[in-house]
mmCIF file of C-alpha atoms in Angstrom:
data_model
loop_
_atom_site.group_PDB
_atom_site.id
_atom_site.type_symbol
_atom_site.label_atom_id
_atom_site.label_comp_id
_atom_site.label_asym_id
_atom_site.label_seq_id
_atom_site.Cartn_x
_atom_site.Cartn_y
_atom_site.Cartn_z
ATOM 1 C CA UNK O 1304 70.112 -51.443 -0.770
ATOM 2 C CA UNK O 1305 72.082 -48.202 -0.941
ATOM 3 C CA UNK O 1306 71.820 -44.779 0.596
ATOM 4 C CA UNK O 1307 72.780 -41.641 -1.321
ATOM 5 C CA UNK O 1308 73.964 -38.808 0.919
ATOM 6 C CA UNK O 1309 74.193 -35.317 -0.548
ATOM 7 C CA UNK O 1310 77.545 -33.856 0.335
ATOM 8 C CA UNK O 1311 77.379 -30.378 1.887
ATOM 9 C CA UNK O 1312 80.478 -28.343 2.428
ATOM 10 C CA UNK O 1313 81.100 -25.989 5.333
ATOM 11 C CA UNK O 1314 81.059 -23.097 2.875
ATOM 12 C CA UNK O 1315 77.524 -24.069 1.754
ATOM 13 C CA UNK O 1316 76.349 -24.022 5.348
ATOM 14 C CA UNK O 1317 77.847 -20.604 6.017
ATOM 15 C CA UNK O 1318 76.268 -19.215 2.856
ATOM 16 C CA UNK O 1319 72.806 -20.362 3.849
ATOM 17 C CA UNK O 1320 70.658 -17.243 4.453
ATOM 18 C CA UNK O 1321 67.807 -18.764 6.463
ATOM 19 C CA UNK O 1322 69.923 -19.706 9.483
ATOM 20 C CA UNK O 1323 69.513 -17.273 12.390
ATOM 21 C CA UNK O 1324 70.786 -17.274 15.901
ATOM 22 C CA UNK O 1325 68.025 -17.184 18.485
ATOM 23 C CA UNK O 1326 67.987 -17.003 22.210
ATOM 24 C CA UNK O 1327 65.618 -19.540 23.775
ATOM 25 C CA UNK O 1328 63.575 -18.328 26.686
ATOM 26 C CA UNK O 1329 64.269 -21.148 29.068
ATOM 27 C CA UNK O 1330 65.620 -21.471 32.567
ATOM 28 C CA UNK O 1331 69.333 -20.701 32.574
ATOM 29 C CA UNK O 1332 71.368 -20.835 29.390
ATOM 30 C CA UNK O 1333 70.580 -17.868 27.143
ATOM 31 C CA UNK O 1334 67.582 -16.639 29.121
ATOM 32 C CA UNK O 1335 67.330 -12.889 28.697
ATOM 33 C CA UNK O 1336 70.056 -12.660 26.046
ATOM 34 C CA UNK O 1337 69.722 -11.135 22.618
ATOM 35 C CA UNK O 1338 72.436 -13.028 20.751
ATOM 36 C CA UNK O 1339 71.884 -11.089 17.546
ATOM 37 C CA UNK O 1340 72.739 -7.832 19.301
ATOM 38 C CA UNK O 1341 76.024 -8.565 21.020
ATOM 39 C CA UNK O 1342 74.806 -10.684 23.934
ATOM 40 C CA UNK O 1343 72.551 -7.896 25.229
ATOM 41 C CA UNK O 1344 70.832 -8.939 28.456
ATOM 42 C CA UNK O 1345 67.294 -7.935 29.412
ATOM 43 C CA UNK O 1346 64.442 -8.904 31.719
ATOM 44 C CA UNK O 1347 62.372 -11.370 29.728
ATOM 45 C CA UNK O 1348 58.966 -10.963 31.384
ATOM 46 C CA UNK O 1349 59.114 -7.164 31.236
ATOM 47 C CA UNK O 1350 59.899 -7.055 27.513
ATOM 48 C CA UNK O 1351 57.450 -9.845 26.758
ATOM 49 C CA UNK O 1352 54.640 -7.809 28.334
ATOM 50 C CA UNK O 1353 55.733 -4.603 26.610
ATOM 51 C CA UNK O 1354 55.628 -6.314 23.224
ATOM 52 C CA UNK O 1355 51.932 -7.112 23.740
ATOM 53 C CA UNK O 1356 50.949 -3.502 24.516
ATOM 54 C CA UNK O 1357 50.535 -0.886 21.744
ATOM 55 C CA UNK O 1358 52.119 2.509 22.361
ATOM 56 C CA UNK O 1359 48.887 4.375 23.128
ATOM 57 C CA UNK O 1360 48.148 1.855 25.884
ATOM 58 C CA UNK O 1361 51.728 2.142 27.118
ATOM 59 C CA UNK O 1362 51.050 5.838 27.672
ATOM 60 C CA UNK O 1363 47.848 5.101 29.606
ATOM 61 C CA UNK O 1364 49.427 2.428 31.812
ATOM 62 C CA UNK O 1365 52.532 4.553 32.468
ATOM 63 C CA UNK O 1366 50.375 7.510 33.498
ATOM 64 C CA UNK O 1367 48.426 5.388 35.989
ATOM 65 C CA UNK O 1368 51.462 3.551 37.380
ATOM 66 C CA UNK O 1369 53.447 6.795 37.654
ATOM 67 C CA UNK O 1370 50.634 8.532 39.534
ATOM 68 C CA UNK O 1371 50.385 5.651 42.028
ATOM 69 C CA UNK O 1372 54.173 5.519 42.477
ATOM 70 C CA UNK O 1373 54.450 9.235 43.152
ATOM 71 C CA UNK O 1374 51.577 9.283 45.642
ATOM 72 C CA UNK O 1375 52.855 6.299 47.630
ATOM 73 C CA UNK O 1376 56.476 7.485 47.752
ATOM 74 C CA UNK O 1377 55.700 11.060 48.819
ATOM 75 C CA UNK O 1378 53.194 10.015 51.470
ATOM 76 C CA UNK O 1379 55.745 7.670 53.041
ATOM 77 C CA UNK O 1380 58.378 10.397 53.500
ATOM 78 C CA UNK O 1381 56.099 13.462 53.945
ATOM 79 C CA UNK O 1382 57.115 14.163 57.597
ATOM 80 C CA UNK O 1383 60.821 14.059 56.686
ATOM 81 C CA UNK O 1384 60.178 16.232 53.656
ATOM 82 C CA UNK O 1385 58.424 18.888 55.723
ATOM 83 C CA UNK O 1386 61.243 18.852 58.272
ATOM 84 C CA UNK O 1387 63.865 19.263 55.537
ATOM 85 C CA UNK O 1388 62.058 22.177 53.874
ATOM 86 C CA UNK O 1389 61.750 24.074 57.175
ATOM 87 C CA UNK O 1390 65.516 24.002 57.613
ATOM 88 C CA UNK O 1391 66.232 24.702 53.950
ATOM 89 C CA UNK O 1392 64.338 27.989 53.938
ATOM 90 C CA UNK O 1393 65.802 29.367 57.192
ATOM 91 C CA UNK O 1394 69.299 30.171 58.446
ATOM 92 C CA UNK O 1395 68.952 27.797 61.417
ATOM 93 C CA UNK O 1396 71.748 25.270 61.718
ATOM 94 C CA UNK O 1397 70.723 21.733 60.774
ATOM 95 C CA UNK O 1398 71.509 18.601 62.777
ATOM 96 C CA UNK O 1399 69.745 15.311 63.417
ATOM 97 C CA UNK O 1400 69.081 16.452 66.968
ATOM 98 C CA UNK O 1401 67.436 19.678 65.793
ATOM 99 C CA UNK O 1402 65.426 17.748 63.182
ATOM 100 C CA UNK O 1403 64.104 15.356 65.837
ATOM 101 C CA UNK O 1404 63.284 18.335 68.091
ATOM 102 C CA UNK O 1405 61.346 19.953 65.250
ATOM 103 C CA UNK O 1406 59.315 16.767 64.697
ATOM 104 C CA UNK O 1407 58.533 16.365 68.418
ATOM 105 C CA UNK O 1408 57.676 20.072 68.739
ATOM 106 C CA UNK O 1409 55.278 19.819 65.793
ATOM 107 C CA UNK O 1410 53.563 16.727 67.220
ATOM 108 C CA UNK O 1411 53.293 18.237 70.714
ATOM 109 C CA UNK O 1412 51.945 21.663 69.747
ATOM 110 C CA UNK O 1413 50.104 21.033 66.487
ATOM 111 C CA UNK O 1414 49.369 17.305 66.397
ATOM 112 C CA UNK O 1415 50.802 14.238 64.693
ATOM 113 C CA UNK O 1416 48.764 14.746 61.524
ATOM 114 C CA UNK O 1417 50.356 18.205 61.114
ATOM 115 C CA UNK O 1418 53.554 16.453 60.004
ATOM 116 C CA UNK O 1419 51.651 15.837 56.773
ATOM 117 C CA UNK O 1420 50.635 19.497 56.418
ATOM 118 C CA UNK O 1421 51.036 20.470 52.791
ATOM 119 C CA UNK O 1422 50.728 16.856 51.680
ATOM 120 C CA UNK O 1423 47.462 17.635 49.893
ATOM 121 C CA UNK O 1424 49.355 20.183 47.799
ATOM 122 C CA UNK O 1425 52.124 17.607 47.386
ATOM 123 C CA UNK O 1426 49.615 15.053 46.089
ATOM 124 C CA UNK O 1427 48.092 17.590 43.738
ATOM 125 C CA UNK O 1428 51.573 18.189 42.337
ATOM 126 C CA UNK O 1429 53.262 14.795 42.630
ATOM 127 C CA UNK O 1430 50.466 12.727 41.076
ATOM 128 C CA UNK O 1431 50.556 14.553 37.717
ATOM 129 C CA UNK O 1432 54.326 15.164 38.053
ATOM 130 C CA UNK O 1433 55.224 11.500 38.530
ATOM 131 C CA UNK O 1434 52.665 10.373 35.960
ATOM 132 C CA UNK O 1435 54.116 12.726 33.342
ATOM 133 C CA UNK O 1436 57.727 11.989 34.322
ATOM 134 C CA UNK O 1437 57.499 8.199 34.037
ATOM 135 C CA UNK O 1438 55.421 8.379 30.862
ATOM 136 C CA UNK O 1439 57.710 10.947 29.258
ATOM 137 C CA UNK O 1440 60.750 8.856 30.171
ATOM 138 C CA UNK O 1441 59.372 5.781 28.409
ATOM 139 C CA UNK O 1442 58.420 7.818 25.350
ATOM 140 C CA UNK O 1443 61.781 9.602 25.199
ATOM 141 C CA UNK O 1444 63.535 6.222 25.414
ATOM 142 C CA UNK O 1445 61.427 5.042 22.505
ATOM 143 C CA UNK O 1446 62.223 8.164 20.470
ATOM 144 C CA UNK O 1447 65.965 8.039 21.187
ATOM 145 C CA UNK O 1448 66.293 4.340 20.413
ATOM 146 C CA UNK O 1449 67.166 4.274 16.692
ATOM 147 C CA UNK O 1450 67.828 0.533 16.721
ATOM 148 C CA UNK O 1451 64.507 -1.099 17.618
ATOM 149 C CA UNK O 1452 66.203 -4.473 18.166
ATOM 150 C CA UNK O 1453 68.197 -3.008 21.055
ATOM 151 C CA UNK O 1454 66.638 -3.329 24.508
ATOM 152 C CA UNK O 1455 68.812 -0.658 26.188
ATOM 153 C CA UNK O 1456 69.961 2.830 25.283
ATOM 154 C CA UNK O 1457 73.674 3.702 25.410
ATOM 155 C CA UNK O 1458 74.710 5.509 28.650
ATOM 156 C CA UNK O 1459 74.597 9.105 27.344
ATOM 157 C CA UNK O 1460 71.109 8.630 25.892
ATOM 158 C CA UNK O 1461 69.994 6.932 29.101
ATOM 159 C CA UNK O 1462 70.911 10.124 30.974
ATOM 160 C CA UNK O 1463 69.344 12.347 28.298
ATOM 161 C CA UNK O 1464 66.011 10.488 28.420
ATOM 162 C CA UNK O 1465 65.842 10.944 32.194
ATOM 163 C CA UNK O 1466 66.780 14.632 31.995
ATOM 164 C CA UNK O 1467 64.165 15.368 29.338
ATOM 165 C CA UNK O 1468 61.527 13.560 31.404
ATOM 166 C CA UNK O 1469 62.414 15.722 34.412
ATOM 167 C CA UNK O 1470 62.265 18.982 32.449
ATOM 168 C CA UNK O 1471 58.917 18.009 30.889
ATOM 169 C CA UNK O 1472 57.224 17.075 34.173
ATOM 170 C CA UNK O 1473 58.654 20.078 36.052
ATOM 171 C CA UNK O 1474 57.557 22.568 33.403
ATOM 172 C CA UNK O 1475 53.995 21.233 33.299
ATOM 173 C CA UNK O 1476 53.447 21.198 37.066
ATOM 174 C CA UNK O 1477 55.734 23.923 38.439
ATOM 175 C CA UNK O 1478 53.388 26.361 40.260
ATOM 176 C CA UNK O 1479 52.125 23.471 42.412
ATOM 177 C CA UNK O 1480 55.681 22.898 43.681
ATOM 178 C CA UNK O 1481 55.833 26.491 44.931
ATOM 179 C CA UNK O 1482 52.443 26.100 46.615
ATOM 180 C CA UNK O 1483 53.612 22.943 48.399
ATOM 181 C CA UNK O 1484 56.795 24.637 49.646
ATOM 182 C CA UNK O 1485 54.878 27.619 51.040
ATOM 183 C CA UNK O 1486 52.359 25.440 52.847
ATOM 184 C CA UNK O 1487 55.195 23.467 54.442
ATOM 185 C CA UNK O 1488 56.855 26.523 56.023
ATOM 186 C CA UNK O 1489 53.870 28.645 57.130
ATOM 187 C CA UNK O 1490 51.390 28.537 59.987
ATOM 188 C CA UNK O 1491 47.979 27.047 59.341
ATOM 189 C CA UNK O 1492 46.209 30.372 59.958
ATOM 190 C CA UNK O 1493 48.099 31.987 57.059
ATOM 191 C CA UNK O 1494 47.177 29.430 54.405
ATOM 192 C CA UNK O 1495 44.345 27.038 55.188
ATOM 193 C CA UNK O 1496 44.414 25.240 51.835
ATOM 194 C CA UNK O 1497 46.364 25.160 48.601
ATOM 195 C CA UNK O 1498 43.856 27.282 46.674
ATOM 196 C CA UNK O 1499 44.269 30.031 49.249
ATOM 197 C CA UNK O 1500 48.035 29.925 48.702
ATOM 198 C CA UNK O 1501 47.576 30.487 44.980
ATOM 199 C CA UNK O 1502 45.023 33.298 45.430
ATOM 200 C CA UNK O 1503 46.981 35.136 48.163
ATOM 201 C CA UNK O 1504 50.292 34.809 46.357
ATOM 202 C CA UNK O 1505 48.768 36.093 43.131
ATOM 203 C CA UNK O 1506 47.020 39.047 44.794
ATOM 204 C CA UNK O 1507 49.859 40.098 47.105
ATOM 205 C CA UNK O 1508 52.934 39.314 45.000
ATOM 206 C CA UNK O 1509 51.753 39.008 41.416
ATOM 207 C CA UNK O 1510 51.544 36.278 38.776
ATOM 208 C CA UNK O 1511 55.306 36.108 38.200
ATOM 209 C CA UNK O 1512 55.827 35.030 41.807
ATOM 210 C CA UNK O 1513 54.023 31.758 41.076
ATOM 211 C CA UNK O 1514 56.983 30.956 38.800
ATOM 212 C CA UNK O 1515 59.708 32.172 41.174
ATOM 213 C CA UNK O 1516 62.441 29.537 41.423
ATOM 214 C CA UNK O 1517 61.491 27.879 38.119
ATOM 215 C CA UNK O 1518 64.957 28.055 36.554
ATOM 216 C CA UNK O 1519 66.888 26.432 39.438
ATOM 217 C CA UNK O 1520 64.122 23.842 39.670
ATOM 218 C CA UNK O 1521 64.485 22.908 35.992
ATOM 219 C CA UNK O 1522 68.285 22.831 36.211
ATOM 220 C CA UNK O 1523 68.095 20.701 39.349
ATOM 221 C CA UNK O 1524 65.531 18.417 37.736
ATOM 222 C CA UNK O 1525 67.818 17.930 34.721
ATOM 223 C CA UNK O 1526 70.571 16.588 36.968
ATOM 224 C CA UNK O 1527 68.264 14.823 39.425
ATOM 225 C CA UNK O 1528 66.049 12.996 36.924
ATOM 226 C CA UNK O 1529 68.912 12.306 34.523
ATOM 227 C CA UNK O 1530 71.061 10.768 37.251
ATOM 228 C CA UNK O 1531 68.156 8.916 38.855
ATOM 229 C CA UNK O 1532 66.857 7.234 35.701
ATOM 230 C CA UNK O 1533 70.371 6.628 34.365
ATOM 231 C CA UNK O 1534 71.466 4.897 37.576
ATOM 232 C CA UNK O 1535 68.308 2.798 37.913
ATOM 233 C CA UNK O 1536 68.287 1.720 34.260
ATOM 234 C CA UNK O 1537 71.996 0.857 34.395
ATOM 235 C CA UNK O 1538 71.574 -1.222 37.552
ATOM 236 C CA UNK O 1539 68.593 -3.023 35.995
ATOM 237 C CA UNK O 1540 70.708 -3.820 32.941
ATOM 238 C CA UNK O 1541 73.442 -5.331 35.137
ATOM 239 C CA UNK O 1542 70.822 -7.221 37.152
ATOM 240 C CA UNK O 1543 69.433 -8.794 33.968
ATOM 241 C CA UNK O 1544 72.917 -10.013 33.125
ATOM 242 C CA UNK O 1545 73.562 -11.316 36.642
ATOM 243 C CA UNK O 1546 70.135 -12.966 37.028
ATOM 244 C CA UNK O 1547 70.074 -14.310 33.459
ATOM 245 C CA UNK O 1548 66.860 -12.484 32.583
ATOM 246 C CA UNK O 1549 64.908 -13.233 35.761
ATOM 247 C CA UNK O 1550 62.744 -10.362 37.026
ATOM 248 C CA UNK O 1551 64.113 -8.465 40.060
ATOM 249 C CA UNK O 1552 62.450 -9.127 43.397
ATOM 250 C CA UNK O 1553 60.722 -6.109 45.030
ATOM 251 C CA UNK O 1554 63.560 -5.678 47.546
ATOM 252 C CA UNK O 1555 66.079 -5.709 44.676
ATOM 253 C CA UNK O 1556 64.084 -3.056 42.838
ATOM 254 C CA UNK O 1557 63.979 -0.970 46.006
ATOM 255 C CA UNK O 1558 67.750 -1.285 46.531
ATOM 256 C CA UNK O 1559 68.470 -0.223 42.951
ATOM 257 C CA UNK O 1560 66.085 2.705 43.348
ATOM 258 C CA UNK O 1561 67.679 3.666 46.663
ATOM 259 C CA UNK O 1562 71.126 3.831 45.050
ATOM 260 C CA UNK O 1563 69.657 5.981 42.271
ATOM 261 C CA UNK O 1564 68.054 8.263 44.862
ATOM 262 C CA UNK O 1565 71.284 8.645 46.826
ATOM 263 C CA UNK O 1566 73.277 9.576 43.722
ATOM 264 C CA UNK O 1567 70.725 12.001 42.297
ATOM 265 C CA UNK O 1568 70.085 13.774 45.615
ATOM 266 C CA UNK O 1569 73.796 14.305 46.221
ATOM 267 C CA UNK O 1570 74.442 15.862 42.804
ATOM 268 C CA UNK O 1571 71.470 18.212 42.615
ATOM 269 C CA UNK O 1572 71.107 19.304 46.253
ATOM 270 C CA UNK O 1573 72.518 22.893 46.157
ATOM 271 C CA UNK O 1574 69.999 23.811 43.472
ATOM 272 C CA UNK O 1575 67.275 22.378 45.707
ATOM 273 C CA UNK O 1576 68.337 24.820 48.439
ATOM 274 C CA UNK O 1577 68.311 27.725 45.991
ATOM 275 C CA UNK O 1578 64.857 26.936 44.605
ATOM 276 C CA UNK O 1579 63.326 26.575 48.075
ATOM 277 C CA UNK O 1580 64.744 29.922 49.183
ATOM 278 C CA UNK O 1581 63.389 31.622 46.062
ATOM 279 C CA UNK O 1582 59.996 29.918 46.327
ATOM 280 C CA UNK O 1583 59.430 30.948 49.949
ATOM 281 C CA UNK O 1584 61.089 34.387 49.832
ATOM 282 C CA UNK O 1585 57.724 36.124 50.176
ATOM 283 C CA UNK O 1586 56.959 34.178 53.368
ATOM 284 C CA UNK O 1587 60.380 34.535 55.004
ATOM 285 C CA UNK O 1588 61.057 38.234 54.384
ATOM 286 C CA UNK O 1589 63.708 37.763 51.681
ATOM 287 C CA UNK O 1590 61.878 39.018 48.617
ATOM 288 C CA UNK O 1591 64.673 41.452 47.766
ATOM 289 C CA UNK O 1592 67.467 39.045 48.736
ATOM 290 C CA UNK O 1593 66.547 35.976 46.710
ATOM 291 C CA UNK O 1594 65.914 37.361 43.239
ATOM 292 C CA UNK O 1595 67.916 34.955 41.073
ATOM 293 C CA UNK O 1596 69.957 31.763 41.135
ATOM 294 C CA UNK O 1597 73.377 33.388 41.490
ATOM 295 C CA UNK O 1598 72.187 36.066 43.928
ATOM 296 C CA UNK O 1599 70.441 33.481 46.113
ATOM 297 C CA UNK O 1600 73.341 31.012 46.067
ATOM 298 C CA UNK O 1601 75.829 33.787 46.884
ATOM 299 C CA UNK O 1602 73.668 35.091 49.719
ATOM 300 C CA UNK O 1603 73.310 31.628 51.274
ATOM 301 C CA UNK O 1604 77.057 30.984 50.906
ATOM 302 C CA UNK O 1605 78.055 34.295 52.546
ATOM 303 C CA UNK O 1606 75.656 33.963 55.469
ATOM 304 C CA UNK O 1607 75.827 30.219 56.118
ATOM 305 C CA UNK O 1608 78.696 28.718 54.125
ATOM 306 C CA UNK O 1609 78.782 25.659 51.872
ATOM 307 C CA UNK O 1610 78.174 22.729 54.233
ATOM 308 C CA UNK O 1611 75.800 24.551 56.609
ATOM 309 C CA UNK O 1612 74.146 26.529 53.831
ATOM 310 C CA UNK O 1613 74.124 25.093 50.316
ATOM 311 C CA UNK O 1614 74.212 21.521 51.660
ATOM 312 C CA UNK O 1615 72.043 22.112 54.729
ATOM 313 C CA UNK O 1616 69.808 19.119 55.375
ATOM 314 C CA UNK O 1617 71.611 16.861 52.905
ATOM 315 C CA UNK O 1618 72.061 14.194 55.584
ATOM 316 C CA UNK O 1619 68.269 14.187 56.002
ATOM 317 C CA UNK O 1620 67.952 13.784 52.248
ATOM 318 C CA UNK O 1621 70.328 10.834 52.350
ATOM 319 C CA UNK O 1622 67.685 9.141 54.507
ATOM 320 C CA UNK O 1623 64.469 10.225 52.827
ATOM 321 C CA UNK O 1624 65.796 10.372 49.254
ATOM 322 C CA UNK O 1625 66.782 6.709 48.867
ATOM 323 C CA UNK O 1626 63.599 5.616 50.668
ATOM 324 C CA UNK O 1627 61.363 7.731 48.426
ATOM 325 C CA UNK O 1628 63.071 6.936 45.122
ATOM 326 C CA UNK O 1629 63.319 3.238 45.972
ATOM 327 C CA UNK O 1630 59.615 3.099 46.850
ATOM 328 C CA UNK O 1631 58.717 5.097 43.739
ATOM 329 C CA UNK O 1632 60.611 2.912 41.246
ATOM 330 C CA UNK O 1633 59.443 -0.291 42.931
ATOM 331 C CA UNK O 1634 55.795 0.798 43.027
ATOM 332 C CA UNK O 1635 55.931 1.970 39.423
ATOM 333 C CA UNK O 1636 57.468 -1.243 38.065
ATOM 334 C CA UNK O 1637 55.110 -3.547 39.966
ATOM 335 C CA UNK O 1638 52.001 -1.483 39.164
ATOM 336 C CA UNK O 1639 52.999 -1.163 35.508
ATOM 337 C CA UNK O 1640 53.558 -4.900 35.084
ATOM 338 C CA UNK O 1641 50.222 -5.671 36.749
ATOM 339 C CA UNK O 1642 48.399 -3.264 34.440
ATOM 340 C CA UNK O 1643 50.116 -4.589 31.326
ATOM 341 C CA UNK O 1644 49.155 -8.130 32.201
ATOM 342 C CA UNK O 1645 45.513 -7.126 31.774
ATOM 343 C CA UNK O 1646 44.342 -8.196 28.323
ATOM 344 C CA UNK O 1647 42.337 -4.998 27.888
ATOM 345 C CA UNK O 1648 45.626 -3.222 27.181
ATOM 346 C CA UNK O 1649 46.960 -5.811 24.735
ATOM 347 C CA UNK O 1650 47.052 -5.615 20.954
ATOM 348 C CA UNK O 1651 43.772 -6.775 19.434
ATOM 349 C CA UNK O 1652 44.275 -10.164 17.858
#
C-alpha cells in the first residue's frame, strides 16, 4: 500500500490567487481589524449594522438620531447657554460669581422655568440643525471616501467632512439661530414667542437683519464642526484599536465627545462672540456699531479687550460645551444603532 503525495513548492503557494487574508470576528485576536487594508481598526458592531442598511435608510435614521441628539443635548445645558449669551452680548465683566448671581436673580424674579426661556426657539432650530449636520456628515464621509474598503478617512478629509456638515446645517437653519439669541437676551414682554421675534424684526429692521451675523456664524461653524467631528472620529478610531473592535461604553462615548467639545469651543469662541453681538445689535442699541465681522471684533477688543471681550464667558463654555457635545454624540450613536438594528431599515433580502 503506497501513498502518492503531490509536491508543492513555496513558489506555487505564493502564486495561488484564491488565497486571501481575512480578519475573523471573534473575541480578541484580529477582532475589528481589516488586515487587507494595513491593519485598520474599526468597531465591528457599528460597521456590521451599517452594512445592512441601504443609503436612503441611512439618511432617514441619521435624521431621526440627529434630531433626538440635538434636542437632548441643548435641553440639558439650556440654563447655562442662556447665561452665557447674556454676558456675550453685553459689556458686563464675566465671572463665575456673576454667572451664579444671574441664575439666582432670574429664578428669584422670573421663575425657575425662565432659565429655559428661548428654548422653544432653540428646539425649533437645533432639531433640524442637528439632524442635517449629522446626516450631512455621514454623507460627506461617504462622498470623500474614494476607497470603499477603508473604514476611516485620512485626517484632513475627516476635518473637511465635519466642516462641510457644519456649513450645510448652518446655512439651512440660520435665521432660527438669530431668533433664539434675541429671545435669550430680551424681556418676555418684548417678544412673547419666536414667531413674534421674526415678525417684529422683519417689520422694524428689515429682511436683511434676519441674516445679520451669518458670515461669522458660518466661519465659526467651519472650525467648530470640523474640529468637533475630527476629534471625535479620531478618538473613536484609537478606541477601536485599543479595545480590539469592541463598541465603546456610553461613558466612553461621552468622554470622547467631551474632549471634542472642549477643543472645538476653544478654537471657535471669538467668532461666537462676534456673531452674538451682530445678531442682537438691534436689541442692545448697537445697530451702527456691529455692522461686520472686523468692525464688531475691533469694537469689542477696544472696549473690553481680548480675555474680557473676545473670550468673555469661555470658562462657562468649557463647562457647558463638553457636557453638550458629549451628550449629543453619545445620544446620536446610541439612537442610531438602535434604529439600524430594526429590520425595517435593512436591505430587502
